[in-house]
């Protein structure tokens, strides 16, 4: 009634979205990050970069023992996964896979 979701989404699909959302919130609140012993490639959305962290590494620098390489991707946290930005993400991912020893 409040037009918060598209009209073509049924109750069952909406319940699935809510279930996934709850699982994601629970995972975020319970996860304790560990230091990663190797190189990290950080795919960072170039639009709307979070100012939550002081450093350009968005907090990942504290979790990395090896080198950390930042790869900026056009778009924001969500649009970087859609055309045309996802093409840049794919190119950078191929580059990273080529760097892994």
PDB file of C-alpha atoms in Angstrom:
ATOM      1  CA  UNK A   1       0.000   0.000   0.000  1.00  0.00           C
ATOM      2  CA  UNK A   2       2.923   2.346   0.690  1.00  0.00           C
ATOM      3  CA  UNK A   3       4.639   1.399  -2.627  1.00  0.00           C
ATOM      4  CA  UNK A   4       7.835   0.356  -0.837  1.00  0.00           C
ATOM      5  CA  UNK A   5       8.370  -2.591  -3.196  1.00  0.00           C
ATOM      6  CA  UNK A   6       7.491  -3.116  -6.863  1.00  0.00           C
ATOM      7  CA  UNK A   7       3.913  -4.300  -7.406  1.00  0.00           C
ATOM      8  CA  UNK A   8       5.034  -7.474  -9.211  1.00  0.00           C
ATOM      9  CA  UNK A   9       6.850  -8.860  -6.147  1.00  0.00           C
ATOM     10  CA  UNK A  10       4.715 -11.449  -4.419  1.00  0.00           C
ATOM     11  CA  UNK A  11       4.512 -12.156  -0.703  1.00  0.00           C
ATOM     12  CA  UNK A  12       6.677 -15.293  -0.981  1.00  0.00           C
ATOM     13  CA  UNK A  13       9.465 -13.413  -2.786  1.00  0.00           C
ATOM     14  CA  UNK A  14       9.257 -10.583  -0.273  1.00  0.00           C
ATOM     15  CA  UNK A  15       9.543 -13.062   2.615  1.00  0.00           C
ATOM     16  CA  UNK A  16      12.660 -14.529   0.969  1.00  0.00           C
ATOM     17  CA  UNK A  17      14.204 -11.039   0.724  1.00  0.00           C
ATOM     18  CA  UNK A  18      13.480 -10.400   4.408  1.00  0.00           C
ATOM     19  CA  UNK A  19      15.001 -13.758   5.355  1.00  0.00           C
ATOM     20  CA  UNK A  20      18.190 -12.982   3.404  1.00  0.00           C
ATOM     21  CA  UNK A  21      18.334  -9.499   4.954  1.00  0.00           C
ATOM     22  CA  UNK A  22      18.035 -10.932   8.473  1.00  0.00           C
ATOM     23  CA  UNK A  23      20.765 -13.489   7.723  1.00  0.00           C
ATOM     24  CA  UNK A  24      23.072 -10.752   6.426  1.00  0.00           C
ATOM     25  CA  UNK A  25      22.509  -8.597   9.517  1.00  0.00           C
ATOM     26  CA  UNK A  26      23.199 -11.565  11.791  1.00  0.00           C
ATOM     27  CA  UNK A  27      26.370 -12.450   9.859  1.00  0.00           C
ATOM     28  CA  UNK A  28      27.644  -8.858  10.069  1.00  0.00           C
ATOM     29  CA  UNK A  29      27.019  -8.610  13.783  1.00  0.00           C
ATOM     30  CA  UNK A  30      28.605 -11.958  14.667  1.00  0.00           C
ATOM     31  CA  UNK A  31      31.611 -12.003  12.308  1.00  0.00           C
ATOM     32  CA  UNK A  32      35.029 -11.384  13.857  1.00  0.00           C
ATOM     33  CA  UNK A  33      37.565 -10.509  11.141  1.00  0.00           C
ATOM     34  CA  UNK A  34      40.942 -12.229  11.202  1.00  0.00           C
ATOM     35  CA  UNK A  35      44.242 -11.015   9.758  1.00  0.00           C
ATOM     36  CA  UNK A  36      44.797 -12.431   6.270  1.00  0.00           C
ATOM     37  CA  UNK A  37      48.366 -13.726   5.796  1.00  0.00           C
ATOM     38  CA  UNK A  38      48.726 -12.919   2.085  1.00  0.00           C
ATOM     39  CA  UNK A  39      48.034 -10.194  -0.480  1.00  0.00           C
ATOM     40  CA  UNK A  40      44.614  -8.528  -0.613  1.00  0.00           C
ATOM     41  CA  UNK A  41      43.090  -6.906  -3.676  1.00  0.00           C
ATOM     42  CA  UNK A  42      40.529  -4.327  -2.557  1.00  0.00           C
ATOM     43  CA  UNK A  43      37.832  -3.575  -5.120  1.00  0.00           C
ATOM     44  CA  UNK A  44      36.653  -0.142  -3.992  1.00  0.00           C
ATOM     45  CA  UNK A  45      33.629   1.653  -5.445  1.00  0.00           C
ATOM     46  CA  UNK A  46      34.764   5.084  -6.586  1.00  0.00           C
ATOM     47  CA  UNK A  47      31.380   6.801  -6.083  1.00  0.00           C
ATOM     48  CA  UNK A  48      30.353   7.561  -2.535  1.00  0.00           C
ATOM     49  CA  UNK A  49      33.485   6.194  -0.864  1.00  0.00           C
ATOM     50  CA  UNK A  50      32.647   5.700   2.791  1.00  0.00           C
ATOM     51  CA  UNK A  51      34.219   8.166   5.198  1.00  0.00           C
ATOM     52  CA  UNK A  52      33.610   5.729   8.040  1.00  0.00           C
ATOM     53  CA  UNK A  53      37.280   4.782   7.973  1.00  0.00           C
ATOM     54  CA  UNK A  54      40.182   7.197   8.152  1.00  0.00           C
ATOM     55  CA  UNK A  55      42.380   5.368   5.676  1.00  0.00           C
ATOM     56  CA  UNK A  56      41.988   4.782   1.957  1.00  0.00           C
ATOM     57  CA  UNK A  57      42.007   1.040   2.649  1.00  0.00           C
ATOM     58  CA  UNK A  58      38.587   1.245   4.340  1.00  0.00           C
ATOM     59  CA  UNK A  59      39.885  -0.764   7.272  1.00  0.00           C
ATOM     60  CA  UNK A  60      41.379  -3.614   5.224  1.00  0.00           C
ATOM     61  CA  UNK A  61      44.947  -2.408   5.842  1.00  0.00           C
ATOM     62  CA  UNK A  62      44.638  -3.538   9.452  1.00  0.00           C
ATOM     63  CA  UNK A  63      43.690  -7.043   8.325  1.00  0.00           C
ATOM     64  CA  UNK A  64      46.463  -7.627   5.801  1.00  0.00           C
ATOM     65  CA  UNK A  65      49.947  -9.023   6.450  1.00  0.00           C
ATOM     66  CA  UNK A  66      50.894  -8.974   2.776  1.00  0.00           C
ATOM     67  CA  UNK A  67      50.622  -6.176   0.249  1.00  0.00           C
ATOM     68  CA  UNK A  68      47.270  -4.480  -0.266  1.00  0.00           C
ATOM     69  CA  UNK A  69      46.390  -3.271  -3.758  1.00  0.00           C
ATOM     70  CA  UNK A  70      43.430  -0.931  -4.187  1.00  0.00           C
ATOM     71  CA  UNK A  71      41.481  -1.161  -7.440  1.00  0.00           C
ATOM     72  CA  UNK A  72      38.859   1.561  -7.854  1.00  0.00           C
ATOM     73  CA  UNK A  73      35.739   0.514  -9.736  1.00  0.00           C
ATOM     74  CA  UNK A  74      33.308   3.078 -11.166  1.00  0.00           C
ATOM     75  CA  UNK A  75      29.937   3.224  -9.434  1.00  0.00           C
ATOM     76  CA  UNK A  76      28.811   2.768  -5.867  1.00  0.00           C
ATOM     77  CA  UNK A  77      28.591  -0.340  -3.696  1.00  0.00           C
ATOM     78  CA  UNK A  78      25.630  -1.626  -5.735  1.00  0.00           C
ATOM     79  CA  UNK A  79      26.026  -0.140  -9.227  1.00  0.00           C
ATOM     80  CA  UNK A  80      29.578  -1.455  -9.598  1.00  0.00           C
ATOM     81  CA  UNK A  81      27.919  -4.878 -10.052  1.00  0.00           C
ATOM     82  CA  UNK A  82      25.804  -3.735 -13.019  1.00  0.00           C
ATOM     83  CA  UNK A  83      26.530  -2.655 -16.596  1.00  0.00           C
ATOM     84  CA  UNK A  84      28.586  -0.797 -17.560  1.00  0.00           C
ATOM     85  CA  UNK A  85      30.657  -0.788 -14.353  1.00  0.00           C
ATOM     86  CA  UNK A  86      30.718  -4.560 -13.947  1.00  0.00           C
ATOM     87  CA  UNK A  87      32.821  -4.752 -17.119  1.00  0.00           C
ATOM     88  CA  UNK A  88      35.566  -2.761 -15.373  1.00  0.00           C
ATOM     89  CA  UNK A  89      35.221  -4.993 -12.320  1.00  0.00           C
ATOM     90  CA  UNK A  90      35.616  -8.081 -14.518  1.00  0.00           C
ATOM     91  CA  UNK A  91      38.747  -6.655 -16.185  1.00  0.00           C
ATOM     92  CA  UNK A  92      40.320  -5.843 -12.821  1.00  0.00           C
ATOM     93  CA  UNK A  93      39.390  -9.284 -11.463  1.00  0.00           C
ATOM     94  CA  UNK A  94      41.103 -10.943 -14.437  1.00  0.00           C
ATOM     95  CA  UNK A  95      44.177  -8.797 -13.727  1.00  0.00           C
ATOM     96  CA  UNK A  96      44.167  -9.884 -10.066  1.00  0.00           C
ATOM     97  CA  UNK A  97      43.824 -13.556 -10.929  1.00  0.00           C
ATOM     98  CA  UNK A  98      46.881 -13.161 -13.176  1.00  0.00           C
ATOM     99  CA  UNK A  99      48.873 -11.754 -10.238  1.00  0.00           C
ATOM    100  CA  UNK A 100      48.202 -14.688  -7.909  1.00  0.00           C
ATOM    101  CA  UNK A 101      51.189 -16.946  -7.559  1.00  0.00           C
TER     102      UNK A 101
END
